[in-house]
Coordinates of C-alpha atoms and ligand atoms in Angstrom, one line a residue:
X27 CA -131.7 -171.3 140.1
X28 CA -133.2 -168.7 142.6
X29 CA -135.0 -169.4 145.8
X30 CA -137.7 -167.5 144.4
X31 CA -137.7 -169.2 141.2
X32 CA -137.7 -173.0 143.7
X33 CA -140.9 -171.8 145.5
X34 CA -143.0 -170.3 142.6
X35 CA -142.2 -173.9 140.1
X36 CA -143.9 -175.7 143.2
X37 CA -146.6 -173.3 142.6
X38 CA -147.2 -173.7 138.7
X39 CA -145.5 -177.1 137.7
X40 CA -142.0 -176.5 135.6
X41 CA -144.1 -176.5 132.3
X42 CA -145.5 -172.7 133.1
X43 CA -142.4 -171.2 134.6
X44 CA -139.1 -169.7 132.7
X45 CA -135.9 -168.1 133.3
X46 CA -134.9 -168.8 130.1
X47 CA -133.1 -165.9 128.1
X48 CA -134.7 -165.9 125.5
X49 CA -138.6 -165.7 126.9
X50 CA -137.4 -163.4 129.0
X51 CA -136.1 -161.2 126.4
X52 CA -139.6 -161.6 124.7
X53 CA -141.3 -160.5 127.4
X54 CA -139.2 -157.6 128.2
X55 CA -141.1 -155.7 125.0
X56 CA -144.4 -154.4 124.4
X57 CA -144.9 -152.7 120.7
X58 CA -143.0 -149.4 121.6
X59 CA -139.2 -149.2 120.6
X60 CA -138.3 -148.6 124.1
X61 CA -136.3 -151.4 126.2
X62 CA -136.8 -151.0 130.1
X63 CA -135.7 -154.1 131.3
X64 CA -135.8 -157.6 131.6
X65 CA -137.6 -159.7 133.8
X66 CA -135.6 -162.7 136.2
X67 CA -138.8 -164.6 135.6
X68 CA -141.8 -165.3 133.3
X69 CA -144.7 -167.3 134.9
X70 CA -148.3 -168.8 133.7
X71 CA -150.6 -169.4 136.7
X72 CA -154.0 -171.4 135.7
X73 CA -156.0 -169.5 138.5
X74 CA -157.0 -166.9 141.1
X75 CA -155.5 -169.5 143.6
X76 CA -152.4 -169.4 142.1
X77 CA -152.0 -165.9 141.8
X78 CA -152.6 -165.5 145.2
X79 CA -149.8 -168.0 146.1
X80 CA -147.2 -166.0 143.6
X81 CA -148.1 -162.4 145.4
X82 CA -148.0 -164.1 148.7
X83 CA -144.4 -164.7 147.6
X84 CA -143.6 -161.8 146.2
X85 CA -144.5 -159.8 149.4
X86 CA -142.1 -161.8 151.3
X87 CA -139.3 -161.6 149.2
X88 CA -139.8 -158.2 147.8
X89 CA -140.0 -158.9 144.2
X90 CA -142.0 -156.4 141.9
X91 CA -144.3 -158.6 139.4
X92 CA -146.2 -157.0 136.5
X93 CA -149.1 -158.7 135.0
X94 CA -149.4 -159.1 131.3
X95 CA -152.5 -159.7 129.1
X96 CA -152.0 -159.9 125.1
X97 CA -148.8 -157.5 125.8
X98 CA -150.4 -154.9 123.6
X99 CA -149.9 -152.3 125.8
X100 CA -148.0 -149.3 123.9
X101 CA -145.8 -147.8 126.2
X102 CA -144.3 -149.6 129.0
X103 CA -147.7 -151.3 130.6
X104 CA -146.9 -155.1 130.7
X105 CA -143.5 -154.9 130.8
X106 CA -140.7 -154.8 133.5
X107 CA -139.4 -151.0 134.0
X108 CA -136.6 -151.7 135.2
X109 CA -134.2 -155.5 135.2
X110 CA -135.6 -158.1 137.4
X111 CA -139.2 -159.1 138.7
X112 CA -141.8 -161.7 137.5
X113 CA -144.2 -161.6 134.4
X114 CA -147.4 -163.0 135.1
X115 CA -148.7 -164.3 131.9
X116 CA -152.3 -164.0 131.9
X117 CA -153.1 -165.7 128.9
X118 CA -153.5 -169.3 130.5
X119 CA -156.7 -168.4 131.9
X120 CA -158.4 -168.0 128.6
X121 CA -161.8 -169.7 129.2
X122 CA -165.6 -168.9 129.0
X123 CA -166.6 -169.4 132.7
X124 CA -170.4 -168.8 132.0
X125 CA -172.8 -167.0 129.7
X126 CA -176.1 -166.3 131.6
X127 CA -178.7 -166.1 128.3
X128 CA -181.6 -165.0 130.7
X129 CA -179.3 -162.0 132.3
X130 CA -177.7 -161.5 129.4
X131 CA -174.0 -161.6 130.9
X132 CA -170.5 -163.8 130.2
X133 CA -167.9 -164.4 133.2
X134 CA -164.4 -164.9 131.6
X135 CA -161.2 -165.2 133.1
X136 CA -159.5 -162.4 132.3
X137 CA -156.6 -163.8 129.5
X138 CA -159.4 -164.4 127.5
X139 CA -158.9 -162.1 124.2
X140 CA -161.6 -160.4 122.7
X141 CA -161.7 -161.7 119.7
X142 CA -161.7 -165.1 121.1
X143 CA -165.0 -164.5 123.0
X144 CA -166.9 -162.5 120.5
X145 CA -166.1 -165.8 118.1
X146 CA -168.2 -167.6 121.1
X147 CA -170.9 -165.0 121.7
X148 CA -171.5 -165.2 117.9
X149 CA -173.1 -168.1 118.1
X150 CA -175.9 -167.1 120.3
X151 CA -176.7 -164.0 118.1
X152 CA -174.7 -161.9 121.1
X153 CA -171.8 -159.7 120.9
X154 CA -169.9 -157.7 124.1
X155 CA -171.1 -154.2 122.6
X156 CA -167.8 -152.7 122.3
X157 CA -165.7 -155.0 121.0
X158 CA -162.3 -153.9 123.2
X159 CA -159.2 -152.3 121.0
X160 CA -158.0 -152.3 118.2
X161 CA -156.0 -155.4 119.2
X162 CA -158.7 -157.2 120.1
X163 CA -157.5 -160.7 118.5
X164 CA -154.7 -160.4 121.2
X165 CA -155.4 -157.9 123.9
X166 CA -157.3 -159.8 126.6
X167 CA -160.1 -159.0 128.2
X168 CA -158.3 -158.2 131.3
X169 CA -156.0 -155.4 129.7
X170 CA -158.7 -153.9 128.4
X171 CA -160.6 -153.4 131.7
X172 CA -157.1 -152.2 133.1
X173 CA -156.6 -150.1 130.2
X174 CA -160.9 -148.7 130.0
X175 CA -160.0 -149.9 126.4
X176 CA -161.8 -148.6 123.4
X177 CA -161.2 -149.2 119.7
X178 CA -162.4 -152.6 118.3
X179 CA -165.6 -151.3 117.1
X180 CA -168.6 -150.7 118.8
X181 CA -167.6 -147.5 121.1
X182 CA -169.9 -144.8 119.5
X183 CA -173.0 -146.5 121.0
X184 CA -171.1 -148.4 123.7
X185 CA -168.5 -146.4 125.3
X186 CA -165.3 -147.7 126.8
X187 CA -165.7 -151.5 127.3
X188 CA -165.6 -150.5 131.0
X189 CA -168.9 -149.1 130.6
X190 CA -170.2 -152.8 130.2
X191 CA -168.6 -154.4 133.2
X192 CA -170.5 -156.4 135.4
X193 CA -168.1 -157.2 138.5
X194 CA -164.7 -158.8 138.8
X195 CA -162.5 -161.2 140.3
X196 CA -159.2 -159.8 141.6
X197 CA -156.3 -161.0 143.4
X198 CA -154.9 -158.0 145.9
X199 CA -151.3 -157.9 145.9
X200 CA -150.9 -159.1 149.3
X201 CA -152.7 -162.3 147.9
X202 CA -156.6 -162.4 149.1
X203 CA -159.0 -162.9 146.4
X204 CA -162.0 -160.7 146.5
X205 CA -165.5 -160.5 144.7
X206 CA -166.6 -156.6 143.2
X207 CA -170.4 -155.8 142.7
X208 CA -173.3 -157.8 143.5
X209 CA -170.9 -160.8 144.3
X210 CA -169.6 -158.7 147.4
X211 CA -172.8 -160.2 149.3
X212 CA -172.0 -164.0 150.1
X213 CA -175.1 -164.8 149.9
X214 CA -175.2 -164.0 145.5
X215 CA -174.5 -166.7 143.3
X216 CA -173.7 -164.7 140.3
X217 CA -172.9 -161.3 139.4
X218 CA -175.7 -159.4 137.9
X219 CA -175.2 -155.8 138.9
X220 CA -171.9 -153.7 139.0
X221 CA -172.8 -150.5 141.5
X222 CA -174.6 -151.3 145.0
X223 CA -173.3 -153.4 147.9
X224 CA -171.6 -149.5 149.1
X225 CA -169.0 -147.6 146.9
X226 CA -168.1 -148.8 143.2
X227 CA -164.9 -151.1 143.8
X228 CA -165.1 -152.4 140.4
X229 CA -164.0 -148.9 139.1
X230 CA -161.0 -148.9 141.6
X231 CA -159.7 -151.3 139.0
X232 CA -161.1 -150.0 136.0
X233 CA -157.9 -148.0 134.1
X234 CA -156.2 -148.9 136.8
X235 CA -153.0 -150.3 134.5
X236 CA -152.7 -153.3 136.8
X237 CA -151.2 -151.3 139.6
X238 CA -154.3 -152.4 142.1
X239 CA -154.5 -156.1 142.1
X240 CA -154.8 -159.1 138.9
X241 CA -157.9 -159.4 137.7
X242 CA -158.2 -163.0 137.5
X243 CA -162.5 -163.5 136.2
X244 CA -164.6 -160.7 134.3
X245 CA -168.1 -160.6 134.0
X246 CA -169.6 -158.2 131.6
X247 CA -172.5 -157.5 130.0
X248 CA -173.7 -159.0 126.7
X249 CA -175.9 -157.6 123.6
X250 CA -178.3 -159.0 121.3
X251 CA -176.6 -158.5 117.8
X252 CA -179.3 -156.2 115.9
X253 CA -180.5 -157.5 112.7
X254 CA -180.1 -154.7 110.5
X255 CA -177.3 -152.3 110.0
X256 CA -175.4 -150.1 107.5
X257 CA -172.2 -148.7 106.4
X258 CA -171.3 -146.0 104.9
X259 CA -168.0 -144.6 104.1
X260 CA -167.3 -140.5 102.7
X261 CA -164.3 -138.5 101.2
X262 CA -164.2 -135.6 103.1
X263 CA -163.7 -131.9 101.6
X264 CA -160.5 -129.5 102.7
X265 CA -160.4 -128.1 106.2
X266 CA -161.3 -132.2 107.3
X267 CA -160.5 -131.6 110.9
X268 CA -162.9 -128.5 111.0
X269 CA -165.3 -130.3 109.4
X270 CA -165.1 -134.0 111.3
X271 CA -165.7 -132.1 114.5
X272 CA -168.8 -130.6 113.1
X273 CA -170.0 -133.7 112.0
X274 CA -169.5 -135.9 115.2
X275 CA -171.3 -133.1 117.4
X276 CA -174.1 -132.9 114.7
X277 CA -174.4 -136.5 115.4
X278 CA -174.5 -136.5 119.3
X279 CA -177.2 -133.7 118.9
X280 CA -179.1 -135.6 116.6
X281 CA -179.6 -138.3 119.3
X282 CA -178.8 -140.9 116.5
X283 CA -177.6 -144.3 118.3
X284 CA -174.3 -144.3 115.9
X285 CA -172.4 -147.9 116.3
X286 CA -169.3 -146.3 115.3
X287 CA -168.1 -143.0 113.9
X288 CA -164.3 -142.5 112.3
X289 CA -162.4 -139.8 110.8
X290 CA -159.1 -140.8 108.9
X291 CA -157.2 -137.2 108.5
X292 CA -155.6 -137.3 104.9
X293 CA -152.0 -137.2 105.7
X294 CA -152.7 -141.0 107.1
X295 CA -154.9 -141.7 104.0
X296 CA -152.0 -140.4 101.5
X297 CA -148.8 -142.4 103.4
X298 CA -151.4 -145.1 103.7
X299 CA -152.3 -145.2 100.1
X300 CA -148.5 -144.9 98.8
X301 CA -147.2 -147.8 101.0
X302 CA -150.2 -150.1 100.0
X303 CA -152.0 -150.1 103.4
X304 CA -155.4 -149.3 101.8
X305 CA -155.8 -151.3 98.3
X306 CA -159.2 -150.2 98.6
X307 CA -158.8 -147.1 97.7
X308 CA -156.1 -146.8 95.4
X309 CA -158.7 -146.1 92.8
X310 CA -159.6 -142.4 94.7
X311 CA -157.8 -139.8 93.0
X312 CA -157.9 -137.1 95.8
X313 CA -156.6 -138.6 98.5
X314 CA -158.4 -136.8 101.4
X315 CA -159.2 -137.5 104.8
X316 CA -162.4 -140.3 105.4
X317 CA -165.1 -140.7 107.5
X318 CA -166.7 -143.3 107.7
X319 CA -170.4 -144.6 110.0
X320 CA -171.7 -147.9 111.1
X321 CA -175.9 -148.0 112.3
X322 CA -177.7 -150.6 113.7
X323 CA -181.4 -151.3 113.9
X324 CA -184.0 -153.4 115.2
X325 CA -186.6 -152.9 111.6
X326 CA -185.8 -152.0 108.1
X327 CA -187.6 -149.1 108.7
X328 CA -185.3 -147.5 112.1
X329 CA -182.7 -148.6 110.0
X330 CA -183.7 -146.4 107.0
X331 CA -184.7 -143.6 109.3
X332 CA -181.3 -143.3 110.8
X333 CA -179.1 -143.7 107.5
X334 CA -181.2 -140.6 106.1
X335 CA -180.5 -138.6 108.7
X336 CA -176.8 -139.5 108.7
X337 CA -176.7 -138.9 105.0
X338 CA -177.9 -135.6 105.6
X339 CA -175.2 -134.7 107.7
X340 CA -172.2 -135.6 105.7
X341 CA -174.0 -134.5 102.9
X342 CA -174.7 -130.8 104.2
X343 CA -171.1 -130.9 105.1
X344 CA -169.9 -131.2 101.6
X345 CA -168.8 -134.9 101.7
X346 CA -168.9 -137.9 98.7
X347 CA -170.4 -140.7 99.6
X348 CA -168.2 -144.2 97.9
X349 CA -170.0 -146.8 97.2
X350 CA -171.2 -149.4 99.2
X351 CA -169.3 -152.2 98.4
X352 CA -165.8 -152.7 99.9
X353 CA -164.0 -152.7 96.6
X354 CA -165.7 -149.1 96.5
X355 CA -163.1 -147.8 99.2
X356 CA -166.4 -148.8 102.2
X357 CA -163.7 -149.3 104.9
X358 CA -166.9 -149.3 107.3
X359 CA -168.1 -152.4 105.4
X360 CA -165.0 -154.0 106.3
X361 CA -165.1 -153.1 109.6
X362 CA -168.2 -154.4 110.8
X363 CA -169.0 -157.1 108.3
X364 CA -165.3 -158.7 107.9
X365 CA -163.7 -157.7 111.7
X366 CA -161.7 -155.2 110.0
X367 CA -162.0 -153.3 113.0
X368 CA -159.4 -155.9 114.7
X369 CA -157.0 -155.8 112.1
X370 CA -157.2 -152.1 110.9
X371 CA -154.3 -151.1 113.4
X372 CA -152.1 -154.0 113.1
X373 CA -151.8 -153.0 109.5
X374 CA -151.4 -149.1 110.5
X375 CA -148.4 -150.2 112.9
X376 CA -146.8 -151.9 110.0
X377 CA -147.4 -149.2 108.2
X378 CA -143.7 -148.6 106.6
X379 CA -141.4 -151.8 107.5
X380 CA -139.0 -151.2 110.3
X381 CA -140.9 -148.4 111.5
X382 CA -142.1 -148.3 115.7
X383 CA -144.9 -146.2 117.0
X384 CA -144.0 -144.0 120.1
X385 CA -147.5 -143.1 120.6
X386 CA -150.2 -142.6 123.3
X387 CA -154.1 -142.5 123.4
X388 CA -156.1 -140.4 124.9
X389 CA -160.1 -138.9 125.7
X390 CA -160.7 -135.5 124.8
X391 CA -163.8 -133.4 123.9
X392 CA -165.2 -133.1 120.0
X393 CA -164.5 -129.7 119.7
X394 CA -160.5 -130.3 121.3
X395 CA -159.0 -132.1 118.9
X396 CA -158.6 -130.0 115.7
X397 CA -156.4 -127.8 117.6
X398 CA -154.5 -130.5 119.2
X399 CA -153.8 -131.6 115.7
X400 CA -152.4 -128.4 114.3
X401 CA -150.3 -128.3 117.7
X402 CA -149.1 -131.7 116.8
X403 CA -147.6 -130.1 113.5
X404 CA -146.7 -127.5 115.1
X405 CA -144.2 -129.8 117.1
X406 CA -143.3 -131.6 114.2
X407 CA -141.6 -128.5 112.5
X408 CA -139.9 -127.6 115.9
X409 CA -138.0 -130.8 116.2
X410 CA -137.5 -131.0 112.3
X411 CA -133.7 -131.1 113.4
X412 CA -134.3 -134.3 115.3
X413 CA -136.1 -136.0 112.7
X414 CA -133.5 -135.2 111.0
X415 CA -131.2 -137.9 112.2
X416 CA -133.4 -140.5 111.7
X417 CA -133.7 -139.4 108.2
X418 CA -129.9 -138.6 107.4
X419 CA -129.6 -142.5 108.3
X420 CA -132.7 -144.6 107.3
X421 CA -133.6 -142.2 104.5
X422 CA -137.1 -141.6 105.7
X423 CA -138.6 -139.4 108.1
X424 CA -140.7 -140.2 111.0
X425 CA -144.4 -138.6 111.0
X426 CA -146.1 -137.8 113.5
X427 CA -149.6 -137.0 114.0
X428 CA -152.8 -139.0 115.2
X429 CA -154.4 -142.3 113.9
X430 CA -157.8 -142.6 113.4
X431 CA -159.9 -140.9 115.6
X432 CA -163.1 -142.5 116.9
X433 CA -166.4 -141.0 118.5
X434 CA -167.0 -142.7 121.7
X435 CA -169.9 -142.1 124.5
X436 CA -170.6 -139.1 125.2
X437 CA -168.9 -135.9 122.8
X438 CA -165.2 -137.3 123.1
X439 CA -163.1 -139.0 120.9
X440 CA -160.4 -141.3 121.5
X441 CA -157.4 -140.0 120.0
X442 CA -154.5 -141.7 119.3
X443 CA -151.1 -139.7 118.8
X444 CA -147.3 -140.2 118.7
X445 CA -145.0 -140.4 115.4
X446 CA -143.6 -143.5 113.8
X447 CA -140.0 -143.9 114.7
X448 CA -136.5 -146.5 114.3
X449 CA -135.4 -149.0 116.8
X450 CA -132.0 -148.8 117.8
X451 CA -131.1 -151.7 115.5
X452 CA -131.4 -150.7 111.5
X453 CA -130.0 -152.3 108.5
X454 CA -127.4 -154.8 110.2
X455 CA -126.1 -152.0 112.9
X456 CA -126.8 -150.3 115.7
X457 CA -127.5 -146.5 116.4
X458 CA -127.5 -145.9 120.2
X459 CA -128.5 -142.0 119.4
X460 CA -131.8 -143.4 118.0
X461 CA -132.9 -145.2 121.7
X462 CA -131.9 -141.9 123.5
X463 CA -133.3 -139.3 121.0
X464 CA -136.8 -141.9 120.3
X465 CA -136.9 -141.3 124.5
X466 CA -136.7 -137.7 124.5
X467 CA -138.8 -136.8 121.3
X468 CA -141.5 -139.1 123.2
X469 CA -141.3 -136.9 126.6
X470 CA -141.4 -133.9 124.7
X471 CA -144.5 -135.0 122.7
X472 CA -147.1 -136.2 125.1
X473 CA -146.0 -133.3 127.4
X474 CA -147.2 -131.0 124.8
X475 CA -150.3 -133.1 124.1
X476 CA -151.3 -133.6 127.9
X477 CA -150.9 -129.4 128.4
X478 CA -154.3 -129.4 126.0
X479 CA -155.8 -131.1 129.6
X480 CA -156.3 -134.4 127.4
X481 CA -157.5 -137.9 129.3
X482 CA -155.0 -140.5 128.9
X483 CA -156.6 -144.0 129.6
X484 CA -153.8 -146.6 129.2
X485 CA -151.0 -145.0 130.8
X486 CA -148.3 -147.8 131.5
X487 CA -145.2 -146.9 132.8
X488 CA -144.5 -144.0 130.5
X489 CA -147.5 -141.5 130.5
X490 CA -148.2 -142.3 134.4
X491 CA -144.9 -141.1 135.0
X492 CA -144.8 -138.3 132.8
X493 CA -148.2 -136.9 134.6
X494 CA -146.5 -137.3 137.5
X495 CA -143.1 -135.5 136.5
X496 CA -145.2 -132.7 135.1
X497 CA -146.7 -132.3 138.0
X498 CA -150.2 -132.5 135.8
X499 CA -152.3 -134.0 138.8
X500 CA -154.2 -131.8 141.5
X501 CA -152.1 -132.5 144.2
X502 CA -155.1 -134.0 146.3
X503 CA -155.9 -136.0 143.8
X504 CA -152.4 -137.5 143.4
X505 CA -152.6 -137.9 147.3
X506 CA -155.7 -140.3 147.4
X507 CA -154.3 -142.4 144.8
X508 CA -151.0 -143.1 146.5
X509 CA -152.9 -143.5 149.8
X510 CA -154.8 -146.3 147.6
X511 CA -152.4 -147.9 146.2
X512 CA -150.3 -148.3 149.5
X513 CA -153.1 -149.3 151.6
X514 CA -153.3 -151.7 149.0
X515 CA -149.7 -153.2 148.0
X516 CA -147.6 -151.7 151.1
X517 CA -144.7 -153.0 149.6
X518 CA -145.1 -151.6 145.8
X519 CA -144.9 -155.2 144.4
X520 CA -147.2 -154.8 142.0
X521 CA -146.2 -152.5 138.8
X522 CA -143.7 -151.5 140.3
X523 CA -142.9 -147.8 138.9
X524 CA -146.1 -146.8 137.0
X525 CA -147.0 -143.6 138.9
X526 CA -144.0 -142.8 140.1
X527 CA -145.5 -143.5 144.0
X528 CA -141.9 -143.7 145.8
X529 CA -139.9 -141.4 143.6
X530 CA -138.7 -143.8 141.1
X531 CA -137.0 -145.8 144.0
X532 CA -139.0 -148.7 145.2
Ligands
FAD5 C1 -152.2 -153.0 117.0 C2 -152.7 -152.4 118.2 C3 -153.9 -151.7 118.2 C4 -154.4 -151.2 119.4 N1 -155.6 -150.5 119.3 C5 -156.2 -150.1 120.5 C6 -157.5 -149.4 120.5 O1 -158.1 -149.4 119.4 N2 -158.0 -149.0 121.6 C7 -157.3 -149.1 122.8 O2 -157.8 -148.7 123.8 N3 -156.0 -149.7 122.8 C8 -155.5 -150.1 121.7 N4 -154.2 -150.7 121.7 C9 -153.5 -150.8 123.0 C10 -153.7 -152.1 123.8 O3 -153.7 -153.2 122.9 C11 -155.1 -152.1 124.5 O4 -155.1 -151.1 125.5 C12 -155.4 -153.5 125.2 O5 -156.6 -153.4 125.9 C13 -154.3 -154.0 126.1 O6 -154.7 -155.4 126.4 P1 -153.6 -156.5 126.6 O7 -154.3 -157.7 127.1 O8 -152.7 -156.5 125.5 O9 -152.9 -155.8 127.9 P2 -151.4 -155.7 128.3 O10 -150.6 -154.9 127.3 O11 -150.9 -157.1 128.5 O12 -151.6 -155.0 129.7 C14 -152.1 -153.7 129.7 C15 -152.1 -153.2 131.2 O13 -153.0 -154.0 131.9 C16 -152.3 -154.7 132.9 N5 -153.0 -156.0 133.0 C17 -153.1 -156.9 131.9 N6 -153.9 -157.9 132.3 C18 -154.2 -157.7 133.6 C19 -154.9 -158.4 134.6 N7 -155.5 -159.5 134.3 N8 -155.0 -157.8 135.8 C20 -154.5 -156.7 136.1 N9 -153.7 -156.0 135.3 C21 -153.6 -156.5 134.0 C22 -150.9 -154.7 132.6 O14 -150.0 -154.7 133.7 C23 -150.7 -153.4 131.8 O15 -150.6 -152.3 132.7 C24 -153.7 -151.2 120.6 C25 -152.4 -151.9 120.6 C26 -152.0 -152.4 119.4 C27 -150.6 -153.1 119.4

């Protein structure tokens, strides 16, 4: 057993600490294919306190640690990039510190997942706006802020769940515990306001992918649920990316408050339909793309108002209306009604046994993404030879393309891209071409996808780098942020790698 491994059990207690083969080999994965490396050891601190302890240890014996929420990250967030370091396990800290009803906000340590506190808020007729990802019954709350998650329903009349944070907690790597927002004056008891107090700190660690410090408490704002609200899901009609785009900028320039707004482009709806992802609409006969609307109200009456004039708009567009019932194919029923919007993209990931995403989200504008999708294809058929192999072996062929792709403040849409691919190990044996060929059809992909000037927002390891590598940030900018993070973590103990800050060499 390590010195390092002697001082941080005194720290935690033996129960919360492991250098056991096995947990680290769990922890050495996040959902992408890719293995990077595997940590020495995992740890599960209870508290700020703690944390600060564990960094404080780190520093002095130069050990990289990389915190981990749910571990839903897609491509190398919460997970060691190279052999060796510590895993700090987040999801310990998993309680409701406290909901203020008067100032309508929650503090929650930041392991908390979302769909654990939006089962709490419930209660009190509250919900957190947007809801986090897609992942939401396991991401935590504390990825999400590092990650300006958006997804889990919600982000049309919301925004990123960033948008609703209050102040933080955080643990610097060096080990001192600070306060963001209104908390930054001793004399506050609570935080109530994010900006004030000087700069905005709390968006230093917003999107920052845990390279920054731990967020240890979160304190965000909270929303009266709305009483009324409606769902309605449509078939779209040919040329569905031309005509999605329309539709979401005819809604931002309608002013209409939109909870959520999704297109589903056909090639997902038909692969969906034929592996039995979408029972509910097996019954379609055309299998074309969806799009589908959630609105909320305060009256029956705003309520009314605003379906009409959302009706209007798919229906001047040519689209068909299903009916309102789930068993009609209304996915946005599901959604909202049944938190289908948590469990939507677990299913889409499972999508064809044995298959792995090697994907990547990112922001860009309304009018953007059609011909980001057509590039995507584009790409496809240029590395046909490459899918190739997968298929000569597994017998079916990886697809690329996006997911669903989801209004959020503003005229973006998140958009989440990549193709479905084979781990290593397939059918009993192992097929080392597949690791080095899944790595280099990745690169090549979100290299062509971040030329189009997109946004990525959860970067991990792998995008982070690759902006770097490409040489895709202004120089100046670049500059500031490593003049950041080393004012900040000297030493590079913390996410070691992500940004590529020392040239790959720590
Ligand atoms: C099925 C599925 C669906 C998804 N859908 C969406 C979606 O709709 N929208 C979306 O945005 N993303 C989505 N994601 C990606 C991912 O789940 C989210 O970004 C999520 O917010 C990550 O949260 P997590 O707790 O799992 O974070 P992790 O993966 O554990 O960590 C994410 C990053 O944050 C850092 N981190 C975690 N906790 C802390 C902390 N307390 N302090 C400092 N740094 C920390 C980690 O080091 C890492 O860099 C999806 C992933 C899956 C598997």
């Amino acid at each position: 057993m390590s010195e390092v491994y002697k001082k941080l059990e005194k720290i935690v207690t033996e129960k919360f600490i492991s250098n056991n083969l096995i947990v680290r080999h769990a922890y050495s994965r996040n959902v992408d294919p890719v293995l990077q490396g595997v940590p020495d050891i995992v740890i599960r601190p209870k508290n700020a306190e703690e944390i600060s302890e564990i960094l404080k240890i780190a520093n002095e014996e130069n050990v990289p640690v990389i915190p981990r929420g749910g571990g839903d990250c897609e491509f190398g967030g919460s997970k060691p990039v190279e052999d060796g370091g510590i895993v700090l396990d987040m999801k310990r800290m998993n309680n409701i510190i406290h909901l203020d009803e008067d100032n309508l906000t929650v503090t929650v340590e930041a392991g908390i997942s979302w769909g654990k506190l939006n089962e709490y808020l419930c209660h009190y007729g509250l919900y957190t706006g947007c809801m986090g990802p897609g992942s939401g019954m396991t991401a935590s709350v504390g990825g999400g802020i590092s990650h300006h998650s958006v997804g889990g329903g919600g982000c049309a009349k919301y925004g990123s769940c960033t948008n609703q944070l209050v102040g933080l907690q955080v643990v610097l790597p060096t080990g001192e515990i600070i306060e963001t927002g209104s908390k930054a004056n001793k004399y506050t008891k609570q935080h109530f306001n994010r900006c004030g107090n000087g700069p905005d700190l709390n968006g230093l660690f917003c999107g920052d992918n845990g390279i920054l410090g731990v967020k240890t408490q979160v304190t965000l704002q909270v929303f009266p649920r709305p009483q009324y609200a409606d769902y309605k899901t449509f078939l779209l009609p040919r040329k569905d990316r031309a005509v999605s785009s329309k539709i979401f900028s005819e809604v931002r320039r309608a002013g209409i408050d939109v909870y959520d707004l999704m297109y589903i482009y056909d090639i997902i709806v038909k692969i969906g339909c034929q592996q039995g992802m979408f029972p509910l609409w097996d019954h379609i006969k055309k299998k074309r793309a969806i799009m589908f609307y959630t609105v909320e109200a305060n009256s029956e009456g705003e309520l009314k108002e605003k379906v009409k004039q959302l009706d209007q708009i798919f229906l001047n567009n040519k689209c068909e209306s299903l009916g309102p019932e789930i068993s009609d194919g209304n996915i946005a029923k599901w959604h909202y009604v049944e938190q289908g919007h948590w469990q939507f993209y677990h299913n889409l990931w499972g999508m064809v046994p044995a298959l792995e995403p090697c994907t990547a989200e990112c922001f860009t504008p309304i009018n953007m993404y059609p011909k980001i999708l057509d590039d995507i294809d584009q790409w496809d058929m240029e590395h046909n030879d490459d899918m190739q192999v997968f298929t000569n072996i597994t017998g079916q062929r990886p697809i690329s393309g996006s997911g669903p792709i989801l209004l959020i403040d503003g005229c973006n849409v998140e958009l989440t891209c990549g193709f479905t691919t084979f781990g290593s190990y397939y059918n009993g044996e192992i097929h080392e071409n597949f690791e080095e060929l899944n790595l280099r059809l990745w690169k090549s992909f979100l290299e062509r996808v971040t030329k189009w000037g997109v946004e990525w927002y959860m970067m991990g390891e792998f995008a982070s780098r690759l902006m770097v590598d490409l040489e895709a940030y202004l120089p100046e900018y670049y500059k500031l942020l490593a003049t950041v993070k080393n004012a900040l973590d000297p030493k590079n103990i913390l996410s070691t790698g992500k940004f590529n800050f020392w040239g790959g060499k720590r």
